[in-house]
PDB file of C-alpha atoms in Angstrom:
ATOM      1  CA  ALA A  25     105.354 106.285 113.550  1.00 59.00           C
ATOM      2  CA  GLN A  26     105.244 108.175 110.289  1.00 63.00           C
ATOM      3  CA  SER A  27     102.255 110.180 108.990  1.00 86.00           C
ATOM      4  CA  VAL A  28     101.525 112.168 105.882  1.00 92.00           C
ATOM      5  CA  THR A  29      99.576 115.459 105.633  1.00 94.00           C
ATOM      6  CA  GLN A  30      98.408 116.690 102.271  1.00 96.00           C
ATOM      7  CA  LEU A  31      97.630 120.326 102.897  1.00 92.00           C
ATOM      8  CA  ASP A  32      95.016 120.861 100.185  1.00 94.00           C
ATOM      9  CA  SER A  33      92.179 118.528  99.552  1.00 94.00           C
ATOM     10  CA  GLN A  34      91.200 120.260  96.222  1.00 96.00           C
ATOM     11  CA  VAL A  35      93.312 122.317  93.815  1.00 97.00           C
ATOM     12  CA  PRO A  36      91.583 123.867  90.915  1.00 97.00           C
ATOM     13  CA  VAL A  37      93.842 125.370  88.183  1.00 97.00           C
ATOM     14  CA  PHE A  38      93.654 126.578  84.621  1.00 97.00           C
ATOM     15  CA  GLU A  39      95.288 124.698  81.818  1.00 97.00           C
ATOM     16  CA  GLU A  40      98.880 125.651  81.194  1.00 97.00           C
ATOM     17  CA  ALA A  41      99.195 127.287  84.615  1.00 98.00           C
ATOM     18  CA  PRO A  42     101.777 126.037  87.178  1.00 98.00           C
ATOM     19  CA  VAL A  43     100.730 124.078  90.140  1.00 98.00           C
ATOM     20  CA  GLU A  44     102.146 122.894  93.482  1.00 97.00           C
ATOM     21  CA  LEU A  45     100.563 120.156  95.622  1.00 98.00           C
ATOM     22  CA  ARG A  46     101.798 120.256  99.099  1.00 97.00           C
ATOM     23  CA  CYS A  47     102.834 117.408 101.286  1.00 96.00           C
ATOM     24  CA  ASN A  48     104.350 117.266 104.846  1.00 95.00           C
ATOM     25  CA  TYR A  49     105.433 114.244 106.705  1.00 92.00           C
ATOM     26  CA  SER A  50     106.338 113.496 110.284  1.00 88.00           C
ATOM     27  CA  SER A  51     108.892 110.957 111.152  1.00 76.00           C
ATOM     28  CA  SER A  52     111.832 110.819 113.613  1.00 69.00           C
ATOM     29  CA  VAL A  53     113.995 108.725 111.259  1.00 74.00           C
ATOM     30  CA  SER A  54     114.923 108.813 107.569  1.00 75.00           C
ATOM     31  CA  VAL A  55     112.104 107.952 105.232  1.00 82.00           C
ATOM     32  CA  TYR A  56     111.589 107.352 101.567  1.00 89.00           C
ATOM     33  CA  LEU A  57     108.938 109.562  99.867  1.00 92.00           C
ATOM     34  CA  PHE A  58     106.665 109.078  96.998  1.00 93.00           C
ATOM     35  CA  TRP A  59     103.969 110.674  94.907  1.00 96.00           C
ATOM     36  CA  TYR A  60     101.325 108.612  93.131  1.00 95.00           C
ATOM     37  CA  VAL A  61      98.504 109.546  90.828  1.00 96.00           C
ATOM     38  CA  GLN A  62      95.123 107.912  90.593  1.00 94.00           C
ATOM     39  CA  TYR A  63      92.824 108.376  87.652  1.00 91.00           C
ATOM     40  CA  PRO A  64      89.132 107.504  88.022  1.00 85.00           C
ATOM     41  CA  ASN A  65      88.351 103.847  88.526  1.00 79.00           C
ATOM     42  CA  GLN A  66      92.084 102.957  88.422  1.00 83.00           C
ATOM     43  CA  GLY A  67      94.848 101.902  90.815  1.00 86.00           C
ATOM     44  CA  LEU A  68      97.768 104.113  91.757  1.00 91.00           C
ATOM     45  CA  GLN A  69     100.554 104.929  89.430  1.00 92.00           C
ATOM     46  CA  LEU A  70     104.069 106.063  90.633  1.00 91.00           C
ATOM     47  CA  LEU A  71     104.844 109.541  89.606  1.00 95.00           C
ATOM     48  CA  LEU A  72     108.294 109.901  91.302  1.00 94.00           C
ATOM     49  CA  LYS A  73     110.170 108.789  94.458  1.00 92.00           C
ATOM     50  CA  TYR A  74     112.940 110.224  96.677  1.00 91.00           C
ATOM     51  CA  LEU A  75     115.319 107.604  98.162  1.00 87.00           C
ATOM     52  CA  SER A  76     118.581 109.619  98.622  1.00 85.00           C
ATOM     53  CA  GLY A  77     120.728 111.985  96.828  1.00 86.00           C
ATOM     54  CA  SER A  78     119.597 115.052  94.954  1.00 88.00           C
ATOM     55  CA  THR A  79     116.673 116.725  96.705  1.00 90.00           C
ATOM     56  CA  LEU A  80     115.091 117.662  93.412  1.00 95.00           C
ATOM     57  CA  VAL A  81     113.396 114.624  91.889  1.00 95.00           C
ATOM     58  CA  LYS A  82     111.999 114.397  88.377  1.00 96.00           C
ATOM     59  CA  GLY A  83     109.214 112.132  87.571  1.00 94.00           C
ATOM     60  CA  ILE A  84     106.926 111.193  84.617  1.00 93.00           C
ATOM     61  CA  ASN A  85     104.483 113.458  82.777  1.00 93.00           C
ATOM     62  CA  GLY A  86     106.733 116.587  83.607  1.00 96.00           C
ATOM     63  CA  PHE A  87     106.280 116.494  87.455  1.00 97.00           C
ATOM     64  CA  GLU A  88     108.987 117.134  89.840  1.00 97.00           C
ATOM     65  CA  ALA A  89     109.229 117.318  93.681  1.00 97.00           C
ATOM     66  CA  GLU A  90     111.627 118.747  96.186  1.00 95.00           C
ATOM     67  CA  PHE A  91     112.660 117.001  99.402  1.00 94.00           C
ATOM     68  CA  ASN A  92     113.162 119.580 102.108  1.00 93.00           C
ATOM     69  CA  LYS A  93     114.440 117.798 105.281  1.00 89.00           C
ATOM     70  CA  SER A  94     114.271 120.819 107.632  1.00 90.00           C
ATOM     71  CA  GLN A  95     110.633 121.532 106.763  1.00 92.00           C
ATOM     72  CA  THR A  96     109.752 117.846 106.425  1.00 92.00           C
ATOM     73  CA  SER A  97     108.119 118.557 103.015  1.00 94.00           C
ATOM     74  CA  PHE A  98     107.891 117.007  99.707  1.00 96.00           C
ATOM     75  CA  HIS A  99     105.838 119.240  97.454  1.00 97.00           C
ATOM     76  CA  LEU A 100     105.008 118.238  93.944  1.00 98.00           C
ATOM     77  CA  ARG A 101     105.193 120.679  91.127  1.00 98.00           C
ATOM     78  CA  LYS A 102     104.475 120.988  87.493  1.00 98.00           C
ATOM     79  CA  PRO A 103     105.288 124.237  85.450  1.00 97.00           C
ATOM     80  CA  SER A 104     102.442 123.875  83.094  1.00 97.00           C
ATOM     81  CA  VAL A 105      99.419 121.513  83.547  1.00 97.00           C
ATOM     82  CA  HIS A 106      97.159 119.818  80.987  1.00 97.00           C
ATOM     83  CA  ILE A 107      93.597 118.844  81.134  1.00 96.00           C
ATOM     84  CA  SER A 108      94.832 115.255  81.224  1.00 95.00           C
ATOM     85  CA  ASP A 109      96.497 115.916  84.618  1.00 97.00           C
ATOM     86  CA  THR A 110      93.026 116.060  86.330  1.00 97.00           C
ATOM     87  CA  ALA A 111      93.214 113.213  88.892  1.00 96.00           C
ATOM     88  CA  GLU A 112      93.773 112.450  92.577  1.00 96.00           C
ATOM     89  CA  TYR A 113      97.396 112.837  93.738  1.00 97.00           C
ATOM     90  CA  PHE A 114      98.691 110.963  96.866  1.00 96.00           C
ATOM     91  CA  CYS A 115     101.901 111.590  98.770  1.00 96.00           C
ATOM     92  CA  ALA A 116     103.280 108.560 100.634  1.00 93.00           C
ATOM     93  CA  VAL A 117     106.121 107.878 103.093  1.00 90.00           C
ATOM     94  CA  ARG A 118     107.847 104.635 103.814  1.00 84.00           C
ATOM     95  CA  ARG A 119     110.477 103.885 106.524  1.00 73.00           C
ATOM     96  CA  ASN A 120     112.794 100.943 105.900  1.00 66.00           C
ATOM     97  CA  ASN A 121     110.927  97.756 105.294  1.00 62.00           C
ATOM     98  CA  ASN A 122     107.774  99.017 106.896  1.00 66.00           C
ATOM     99  CA  ASP A 123     104.516  99.691 105.112  1.00 76.00           C
ATOM    100  CA  MET A 124     103.904 102.790 102.958  1.00 83.00           C
ATOM    101  CA  ARG A 125     101.630 105.396 104.520  1.00 87.00           C
ATOM    102  CA  PHE A 126      99.460 107.551 102.278  1.00 92.00           C
ATOM    103  CA  GLY A 127      98.105 111.093 102.782  1.00 94.00           C
ATOM    104  CA  ALA A 128      94.432 111.744 102.278  1.00 94.00           C
ATOM    105  CA  GLY A 129      94.981 112.922  98.671  1.00 96.00           C
ATOM    106  CA  THR A 130      94.699 116.174  96.676  1.00 97.00           C
ATOM    107  CA  ARG A 131      92.141 116.351  93.904  1.00 97.00           C
ATOM    108  CA  LEU A 132      93.723 118.358  91.104  1.00 97.00           C
ATOM    109  CA  THR A 133      91.187 119.802  88.662  1.00 97.00           C
ATOM    110  CA  VAL A 134      92.540 121.489  85.416  1.00 97.00           C
ATOM    111  CA  LYS A 135      90.010 123.738  83.749  1.00 96.00           C
ATOM    112  CA  PRO A 136      90.170 124.870  80.136  1.00 95.00           C
TER     113      PRO A 136
ATOM    114  CA  GLU B  30     105.678  92.131  81.531  1.00 55.00           C
ATOM    115  CA  THR B  31     102.309  91.748  83.039  1.00 69.00           C
ATOM    116  CA  GLY B  32     101.080  94.111  85.654  1.00 88.00           C
ATOM    117  CA  VAL B  33      99.104  93.413  88.835  1.00 93.00           C
ATOM    118  CA  THR B  34      95.661  91.891  88.170  1.00 94.00           C
ATOM    119  CA  GLN B  35      92.826  92.000  90.765  1.00 96.00           C
ATOM    120  CA  SER B  36      89.526  90.114  90.674  1.00 96.00           C
ATOM    121  CA  PRO B  37      86.741  90.615  90.806  1.00 97.00           C
ATOM    122  CA  THR B  38      86.543  94.357  89.719  1.00 95.00           C
ATOM    123  CA  HIS B  39      83.179  94.798  91.402  1.00 96.00           C
ATOM    124  CA  LEU B  40      81.504  92.910  94.207  1.00 96.00           C
ATOM    125  CA  ILE B  41      78.283  93.381  96.307  1.00 98.00           C
ATOM    126  CA  LYS B  42      77.851  91.469  99.473  1.00 98.00           C
ATOM    127  CA  THR B  43      75.485  91.443 102.361  1.00 98.00           C
ATOM    128  CA  ARG B  44      76.351  92.468 105.943  1.00 97.00           C
ATOM    129  CA  GLY B  45      77.685  89.431 107.850  1.00 97.00           C
ATOM    130  CA  GLN B  46      78.862  87.499 104.740  1.00 98.00           C
ATOM    131  CA  GLN B  47      82.464  86.563 103.953  1.00 98.00           C
ATOM    132  CA  VAL B  48      84.462  87.680 100.866  1.00 98.00           C
ATOM    133  CA  THR B  49      87.564  86.644  99.120  1.00 98.00           C
ATOM    134  CA  LEU B  50      89.567  89.032  96.797  1.00 98.00           C
ATOM    135  CA  ARG B  51      92.352  87.859  94.646  1.00 98.00           C
ATOM    136  CA  CYS B  52      95.544  89.432  93.338  1.00 97.00           C
ATOM    137  CA  SER B  53      97.992  88.238  90.806  1.00 95.00           C
ATOM    138  CA  SER B  54     101.356  89.933  91.341  1.00 91.00           C
ATOM    139  CA  GLN B  55     103.534  91.402  88.578  1.00 87.00           C
ATOM    140  CA  SER B  56     105.877  88.782  87.252  1.00 84.00           C
ATOM    141  CA  GLY B  57     108.934  88.239  89.423  1.00 84.00           C
ATOM    142  CA  HIS B  58     107.441  90.204  92.352  1.00 88.00           C
ATOM    143  CA  ASN B  59     107.681  88.359  95.710  1.00 89.00           C
ATOM    144  CA  THR B  60     106.067  90.956  98.003  1.00 90.00           C
ATOM    145  CA  VAL B  61     102.379  91.947  98.049  1.00 93.00           C
ATOM    146  CA  SER B  62     100.542  94.545 100.155  1.00 93.00           C
ATOM    147  CA  TRP B  63      96.926  95.088 100.490  1.00 96.00           C
ATOM    148  CA  TYR B  64      95.277  98.444 101.014  1.00 95.00           C
ATOM    149  CA  GLN B  65      91.659  99.657 101.836  1.00 97.00           C
ATOM    150  CA  GLN B  66      90.764 102.997 100.242  1.00 94.00           C
ATOM    151  CA  ALA B  67      87.378 104.333 101.469  1.00 94.00           C
ATOM    152  CA  LEU B  68      85.690 106.877  99.248  1.00 89.00           C
ATOM    153  CA  GLY B  69      87.470 110.255  99.355  1.00 86.00           C
ATOM    154  CA  GLN B  70      90.477 109.004 101.453  1.00 89.00           C
ATOM    155  CA  GLY B  71      93.898 107.793 100.932  1.00 92.00           C
ATOM    156  CA  PRO B  72      94.714 104.023 100.885  1.00 93.00           C
ATOM    157  CA  GLN B  73      95.058 102.483 104.372  1.00 94.00           C
ATOM    158  CA  PHE B  74      97.616  99.649 104.919  1.00 92.00           C
ATOM    159  CA  ILE B  75      96.009  96.253 105.757  1.00 95.00           C
ATOM    160  CA  PHE B  76      98.971  93.865 105.706  1.00 93.00           C
ATOM    161  CA  GLN B  77     101.940  92.743 103.674  1.00 92.00           C
ATOM    162  CA  TYR B  78     103.131  89.369 102.685  1.00 93.00           C
ATOM    163  CA  TYR B  79     106.834  88.426 101.747  1.00 90.00           C
ATOM    164  CA  ARG B  80     107.600  85.010 100.370  1.00 89.00           C
ATOM    165  CA  GLU B  81     104.269  83.590 101.761  1.00 91.00           C
ATOM    166  CA  GLU B  82     104.755  85.010 105.313  1.00 92.00           C
ATOM    167  CA  GLU B  83     102.964  88.003 106.848  1.00 92.00           C
ATOM    168  CA  ASN B  84     105.471  90.896 107.071  1.00 87.00           C
ATOM    169  CA  GLY B  85     103.481  93.589 108.773  1.00 88.00           C
ATOM    170  CA  ARG B  86      99.943  94.492 109.578  1.00 91.00           C
ATOM    171  CA  GLY B  87      98.022  97.784 109.766  1.00 90.00           C
ATOM    172  CA  ASN B  88      95.242  98.638 112.215  1.00 91.00           C
ATOM    173  CA  PHE B  89      92.672  96.200 110.982  1.00 96.00           C
ATOM    174  CA  PRO B  90      90.839  93.549 112.969  1.00 96.00           C
ATOM    175  CA  PRO B  91      91.526  89.835 112.726  1.00 96.00           C
ATOM    176  CA  ARG B  92      88.549  89.327 110.559  1.00 97.00           C
ATOM    177  CA  PHE B  93      90.785  90.629 107.781  1.00 98.00           C
ATOM    178  CA  SER B  94      93.142  87.776 106.819  1.00 97.00           C
ATOM    179  CA  GLY B  95      95.337  86.989 103.907  1.00 96.00           C
ATOM    180  CA  LEU B  96      97.368  84.345 102.051  1.00 96.00           C
ATOM    181  CA  GLN B  97     100.236  84.341  99.638  1.00 95.00           C
ATOM    182  CA  PHE B  98     100.790  81.376  97.438  1.00 93.00           C
ATOM    183  CA  PRO B  99     104.060  79.798  96.123  1.00 91.00           C
ATOM    184  CA  ASN B 100     103.496  81.713  92.839  1.00 88.00           C
ATOM    185  CA  TYR B 101     103.234  84.863  94.927  1.00 88.00           C
ATOM    186  CA  SER B 102      99.483  85.477  94.039  1.00 93.00           C
ATOM    187  CA  SER B 103      97.490  86.536  97.065  1.00 96.00           C
ATOM    188  CA  GLU B 104      94.136  86.587  98.665  1.00 97.00           C
ATOM    189  CA  LEU B 105      92.416  88.942 100.995  1.00 98.00           C
ATOM    190  CA  ASN B 106      89.698  87.546 103.118  1.00 98.00           C
ATOM    191  CA  VAL B 107      87.219  89.432 105.043  1.00 98.00           C
ATOM    192  CA  ASN B 108      84.766  87.640 107.473  1.00 97.00           C
ATOM    193  CA  ALA B 109      81.567  89.041 109.057  1.00 98.00           C
ATOM    194  CA  LEU B 110      81.316  91.945 106.612  1.00 98.00           C
ATOM    195  CA  GLU B 111      80.262  95.312 108.016  1.00 98.00           C
ATOM    196  CA  LEU B 112      78.794  98.252 106.109  1.00 97.00           C
ATOM    197  CA  ASP B 113      82.097 100.234 106.792  1.00 96.00           C
ATOM    198  CA  ASP B 114      84.031  97.629 104.869  1.00 98.00           C
ATOM    199  CA  SER B 115      82.621  99.114 101.668  1.00 97.00           C
ATOM    200  CA  ALA B 116      85.716 100.447  99.898  1.00 97.00           C
ATOM    201  CA  LEU B 117      88.160 100.035  97.033  1.00 95.00           C
ATOM    202  CA  TYR B 118      90.629  97.257  97.867  1.00 97.00           C
ATOM    203  CA  LEU B 119      94.045  97.642  96.298  1.00 96.00           C
ATOM    204  CA  CYS B 120      96.805  95.155  95.887  1.00 95.00           C
ATOM    205  CA  ALA B 121     100.360  96.253  95.310  1.00 93.00           C
ATOM    206  CA  SER B 122     103.312  93.966  94.475  1.00 92.00           C
ATOM    207  CA  SER B 123     107.034  94.874  94.608  1.00 87.00           C
ATOM    208  CA  LEU B 124     110.292  93.086  93.657  1.00 85.00           C
ATOM    209  CA  GLU B 125     111.411  92.852  97.232  1.00 78.00           C
ATOM    210  CA  GLN B 126     110.358  94.209 100.594  1.00 70.00           C
ATOM    211  CA  GLY B 127     112.908  96.874 100.699  1.00 70.00           C
ATOM    212  CA  ALA B 128     111.592 100.434 100.793  1.00 64.00           C
ATOM    213  CA  ASN B 129     113.559 101.387  97.776  1.00 71.00           C
ATOM    214  CA  TYR B 130     111.561  98.993  95.650  1.00 73.00           C
ATOM    215  CA  GLY B 131     108.538 100.636  94.098  1.00 77.00           C
ATOM    216  CA  TYR B 132     105.028  99.336  94.312  1.00 87.00           C
ATOM    217  CA  THR B 133     102.991  98.303  91.266  1.00 89.00           C
ATOM    218  CA  PHE B 134      99.263  98.649  92.006  1.00 92.00           C
ATOM    219  CA  GLY B 135      96.353  96.806  90.647  1.00 94.00           C
ATOM    220  CA  SER B 136      93.168  98.606  89.608  1.00 93.00           C
ATOM    221  CA  GLY B 137      91.357  97.401  92.677  1.00 95.00           C
ATOM    222  CA  THR B 138      88.316  95.504  93.690  1.00 96.00           C
ATOM    223  CA  ARG B 139      85.279  97.789  94.593  1.00 96.00           C
ATOM    224  CA  LEU B 140      83.436  96.088  97.373  1.00 97.00           C
ATOM    225  CA  THR B 141      79.917  97.327  98.397  1.00 97.00           C
ATOM    226  CA  VAL B 142      78.363  95.859 101.547  1.00 98.00           C
ATOM    227  CA  VAL B 143      74.619  96.347 101.797  1.00 97.00           C
TER     228      VAL B 143
END
């Protein structure tokens, strides 16, 4: 079975500062990895995904993530955040055709 | 293209009652998954339907059941509601069941059981 651990439940950061949201997964087989963002009272929106190939994945809104197989991590980064990036971020893992499993989420708060 | 539409957006039910939540998939998507998101937690997988057949189920009791219709819209039914069923219920559709196909999520139905 696969599981996802998001290491930080809350990350406060000042506007224009860099940010990293950490995600580790556990699985004995190859998986597909995703990051989703959820704004208040909305569903989840896909930021980026890793399926295969280059371990550095670029997504929407200036976010990127790096797949590290040896450390079983898929951390999300942005070099300079905006107030509008304040939201809940979820890391997710999926194996073959099985269901997608989500982490508990990281609340990113960008302060002026 | 239309996205995923869920109805109703909010619902209040009494413990012991039954509820039906509805989801219209994104056009052309034949796979739908339902998730329960309790307050402050990540979404938990309930089940998935692929071409009208249940294609996987999470750790939820049988009183959680579903249907997928020929037009790929879907329903989630919950019987004998409990207080802990209060949550945001999310529907997600995808083009196929393969893992490389992304999910499109609806905005959810907020269910409150009192």
